[in-house]
Amino acid sequence: MEKDAASFVDDLVNEKIEGKSFTKKLDDIMKDPAKVMQPVYDYVEGQLNLGKLAYGEVKASDEDVAIRLETNLINLPFQDAKVISKMMQDQETLPVNVYLVISSPWVNKSSLRIDEVASADDYVGNVANYLDQMNNWVAEHLDMVKENLEKQPEEK
């Protein structure tokens, strides 16, 4: 799957990329990240099957933590729309990829981590092949968040 960079930037800046958001307590997410994240994985795959870019996310209701699965042309989260716009000015058509994103002041100093899961073409129809990788990524990053929260409760 490929996408015209100009139309992608237009959709991103004008918030036309559809998403689905779920909310759970951090401990509930950590208990079973696979179960909590499955609707996100399925939603993004469904949107890609329709030829659409999308994101799915799970937000912790009790902490500043959000985990997203985004389809994107570049390894930057949607929240950086202005940076993406500048970086893609000279691009024409690019392949769509699927990225896992975690944003939280407790994940690292930049409050953000983003990693590529697969190309959109590889992801669609093969989500099961990526489940262990995605669920392990989510669990590892949530462990970091929890560890940092416990170390610095006065900074909460």
mmCIF file of C-alpha atoms in Angstrom:
data_model
loop_
_atom_site.group_PDB
_atom_site.id
_atom_site.type_symbol
_atom_site.label_atom_id
_atom_site.label_comp_id
_atom_site.label_asym_id
_atom_site.label_seq_id
_atom_site.Cartn_x
_atom_site.Cartn_y
_atom_site.Cartn_z
ATOM 1 C CA MET A 1 0.000 0.000 0.000
ATOM 2 C CA GLU A 2 1.297 3.417 -0.923
ATOM 3 C CA LYS A 3 -0.047 6.870 -0.237
ATOM 4 C CA ASP A 4 0.456 10.232 -1.859
ATOM 5 C CA ALA A 5 2.479 12.303 0.615
ATOM 6 C CA ALA A 6 0.630 15.571 -0.078
ATOM 7 C CA SER A 7 -2.816 14.069 0.531
ATOM 8 C CA PHE A 8 -1.497 12.268 3.617
ATOM 9 C CA VAL A 9 -0.187 15.536 5.086
ATOM 10 C CA ASP A 10 -3.473 17.264 4.244
ATOM 11 C CA ASP A 11 -5.454 14.496 5.971
ATOM 12 C CA LEU A 12 -3.128 14.564 8.982
ATOM 13 C CA VAL A 13 -3.118 18.346 9.432
ATOM 14 C CA ASN A 14 -6.909 18.513 9.011
ATOM 15 C CA GLU A 15 -7.440 15.561 11.373
ATOM 16 C CA LYS A 16 -9.145 13.424 8.738
ATOM 17 C CA ILE A 17 -7.381 10.209 9.735
ATOM 18 C CA GLU A 18 -9.860 8.104 11.661
ATOM 19 C CA GLY A 19 -9.068 6.521 14.962
ATOM 20 C CA LYS A 20 -10.556 4.474 17.730
ATOM 21 C CA SER A 21 -9.717 5.000 21.371
ATOM 22 C CA PHE A 22 -10.126 2.707 24.364
ATOM 23 C CA THR A 23 -9.566 3.530 28.031
ATOM 24 C CA LYS A 24 -8.425 1.192 30.804
ATOM 25 C CA LYS A 25 -6.599 1.522 34.100
ATOM 26 C CA LEU A 26 -2.840 1.106 33.754
ATOM 27 C CA ASP A 27 -2.789 -2.027 35.939
ATOM 28 C CA ASP A 28 -5.520 -3.597 33.769
ATOM 29 C CA ILE A 29 -3.532 -2.881 30.616
ATOM 30 C CA MET A 30 -0.405 -4.353 32.196
ATOM 31 C CA LYS A 31 -2.213 -7.511 33.396
ATOM 32 C CA ASP A 32 -3.110 -8.574 29.863
ATOM 33 C CA PRO A 33 -1.707 -6.285 27.152
ATOM 34 C CA ALA A 34 -2.557 -8.834 24.457
ATOM 35 C CA LYS A 35 -6.251 -8.807 25.329
ATOM 36 C CA VAL A 36 -6.412 -5.029 25.778
ATOM 37 C CA MET A 37 -4.544 -4.275 22.541
ATOM 38 C CA GLN A 38 -6.297 -6.822 20.287
ATOM 39 C CA PRO A 39 -9.201 -4.477 19.381
ATOM 40 C CA VAL A 40 -6.612 -1.838 18.397
ATOM 41 C CA TYR A 41 -4.745 -4.287 16.159
ATOM 42 C CA ASP A 42 -7.997 -5.452 14.579
ATOM 43 C CA TYR A 43 -9.312 -1.933 14.015
ATOM 44 C CA VAL A 44 -6.155 -0.787 12.231
ATOM 45 C CA GLU A 45 -6.131 -3.890 10.055
ATOM 46 C CA GLY A 46 -9.783 -3.317 9.174
ATOM 47 C CA GLN A 47 -9.101 0.269 8.142
ATOM 48 C CA LEU A 48 -6.112 -0.792 6.036
ATOM 49 C CA ASN A 49 -8.348 -3.388 4.342
ATOM 50 C CA LEU A 50 -10.595 -0.471 3.354
ATOM 51 C CA GLY A 51 -7.582 1.404 1.956
ATOM 52 C CA LYS A 52 -7.629 3.934 4.801
ATOM 53 C CA LEU A 53 -4.962 5.166 7.148
ATOM 54 C CA ALA A 54 -5.934 4.992 10.806
ATOM 55 C CA TYR A 55 -4.832 4.737 14.391
ATOM 56 C CA GLY A 56 -6.055 2.798 17.354
ATOM 57 C CA GLU A 57 -5.090 3.607 20.906
ATOM 58 C CA VAL A 58 -5.439 2.556 24.496
ATOM 59 C CA LYS A 59 -5.171 5.298 27.084
ATOM 60 C CA ALA A 60 -4.612 4.697 30.762
ATOM 61 C CA SER A 61 -7.423 6.339 32.702
ATOM 62 C CA ASP A 62 -5.325 6.780 35.828
ATOM 63 C CA GLU A 63 -1.914 7.805 34.420
ATOM 64 C CA ASP A 64 -0.534 9.857 31.550
ATOM 65 C CA VAL A 65 0.070 6.894 29.230
ATOM 66 C CA ALA A 66 -1.188 6.257 25.695
ATOM 67 C CA ILE A 67 -0.291 3.341 23.436
ATOM 68 C CA ARG A 68 -1.115 3.729 19.769
ATOM 69 C CA LEU A 69 -0.899 1.666 16.636
ATOM 70 C CA GLU A 70 -0.605 4.102 13.737
ATOM 71 C CA THR A 71 -0.360 3.810 9.994
ATOM 72 C CA ASN A 72 2.079 6.364 8.701
ATOM 73 C CA LEU A 73 4.497 7.174 5.908
ATOM 74 C CA ILE A 74 7.270 8.235 8.263
ATOM 75 C CA ASN A 75 8.647 7.183 11.635
ATOM 76 C CA LEU A 76 7.049 10.073 13.516
ATOM 77 C CA PRO A 77 3.813 10.064 15.518
ATOM 78 C CA PHE A 78 0.714 11.843 14.217
ATOM 79 C CA GLN A 79 1.067 14.376 17.033
ATOM 80 C CA ASP A 80 4.088 15.767 15.145
ATOM 81 C CA ALA A 81 1.961 16.814 12.161
ATOM 82 C CA LYS A 82 3.892 20.060 11.580
ATOM 83 C CA VAL A 83 7.259 18.288 11.527
ATOM 84 C CA ILE A 84 5.865 15.576 9.262
ATOM 85 C CA SER A 85 4.499 18.246 6.932
ATOM 86 C CA LYS A 86 7.905 19.924 6.637
ATOM 87 C CA MET A 87 9.769 16.660 6.144
ATOM 88 C CA MET A 88 7.428 15.445 3.424
ATOM 89 C CA GLN A 89 7.279 18.578 1.277
ATOM 90 C CA ASP A 90 9.419 17.068 -1.482
ATOM 91 C CA GLN A 91 8.011 13.544 -1.337
ATOM 92 C CA GLU A 92 5.544 12.112 -3.800
ATOM 93 C CA THR A 93 4.305 8.611 -3.008
ATOM 94 C CA LEU A 94 5.584 6.554 -0.103
ATOM 95 C CA PRO A 95 4.805 3.129 1.325
ATOM 96 C CA VAL A 96 2.493 2.958 4.331
ATOM 97 C CA ASN A 97 3.903 1.348 7.461
ATOM 98 C CA VAL A 98 2.438 0.351 10.803
ATOM 99 C CA TYR A 99 4.045 1.774 13.946
ATOM 100 C CA LEU A 100 3.645 1.239 17.679
ATOM 101 C CA VAL A 101 3.812 4.456 19.690
ATOM 102 C CA ILE A 102 3.842 5.023 23.420
ATOM 103 C CA SER A 103 3.629 8.497 24.866
ATOM 104 C CA SER A 104 4.110 9.113 28.549
ATOM 105 C CA PRO A 105 6.382 11.273 30.667
ATOM 106 C CA TRP A 106 7.299 8.002 32.389
ATOM 107 C CA VAL A 107 8.552 6.075 29.333
ATOM 108 C CA ASN A 108 11.779 8.031 28.741
ATOM 109 C CA LYS A 109 13.183 11.577 28.697
ATOM 110 C CA SER A 110 11.483 12.455 25.409
ATOM 111 C CA SER A 111 8.132 11.068 26.663
ATOM 112 C CA LEU A 112 7.816 9.151 23.398
ATOM 113 C CA ARG A 113 8.846 5.914 21.772
ATOM 114 C CA ILE A 114 7.916 4.834 18.243
ATOM 115 C CA ASP A 115 8.933 1.663 16.416
ATOM 116 C CA GLU A 116 7.954 0.171 13.080
ATOM 117 C CA VAL A 117 6.002 -3.067 13.230
ATOM 118 C CA ALA A 118 5.687 -3.851 9.523
ATOM 119 C CA SER A 119 4.691 -2.463 6.167
ATOM 120 C CA ALA A 120 0.934 -2.091 5.785
ATOM 121 C CA ASP A 121 0.991 -4.725 3.048
ATOM 122 C CA ASP A 122 2.720 -7.236 5.334
ATOM 123 C CA TYR A 123 0.482 -6.394 8.321
ATOM 124 C CA VAL A 124 -2.858 -6.891 6.567
ATOM 125 C CA GLY A 125 -3.909 -10.503 6.694
ATOM 126 C CA ASN A 126 -0.908 -11.406 8.830
ATOM 127 C CA VAL A 127 -1.611 -9.700 12.163
ATOM 128 C CA ALA A 128 -1.128 -13.016 13.969
ATOM 129 C CA ASN A 129 2.495 -13.053 12.772
ATOM 130 C CA TYR A 130 3.125 -9.773 14.602
ATOM 131 C CA LEU A 131 1.159 -10.369 17.819
ATOM 132 C CA ASP A 132 4.087 -11.602 19.922
ATOM 133 C CA GLN A 133 6.310 -8.753 18.723
ATOM 134 C CA MET A 134 3.643 -6.098 19.379
ATOM 135 C CA ASN A 135 2.504 -7.492 22.724
ATOM 136 C CA ASN A 136 6.078 -7.870 23.962
ATOM 137 C CA TRP A 137 6.818 -4.284 22.878
ATOM 138 C CA VAL A 138 3.773 -3.000 24.769
ATOM 139 C CA ALA A 139 4.617 -5.025 27.889
ATOM 140 C CA GLU A 140 8.277 -3.905 27.888
ATOM 141 C CA HIS A 141 7.404 -0.241 27.552
ATOM 142 C CA LEU A 142 4.671 -0.423 30.168
ATOM 143 C CA ASP A 143 7.160 -2.063 32.529
ATOM 144 C CA MET A 144 9.455 0.945 31.999
ATOM 145 C CA VAL A 145 6.577 3.300 32.742
ATOM 146 C CA LYS A 146 5.644 1.428 35.909
ATOM 147 C CA GLU A 147 9.266 1.267 37.073
ATOM 148 C CA ASN A 148 9.749 4.999 36.545
ATOM 149 C CA LEU A 149 6.463 5.783 38.281
ATOM 150 C CA GLU A 150 7.530 3.761 41.309
ATOM 151 C CA LYS A 151 10.976 5.382 41.427
ATOM 152 C CA GLN A 152 9.688 8.929 41.297
ATOM 153 C CA PRO A 153 6.262 9.109 42.952
ATOM 154 C CA GLU A 154 6.922 12.647 44.122
ATOM 155 C CA GLU A 155 7.123 13.799 40.489
ATOM 156 C CA LYS A 156 3.665 12.471 39.625
#
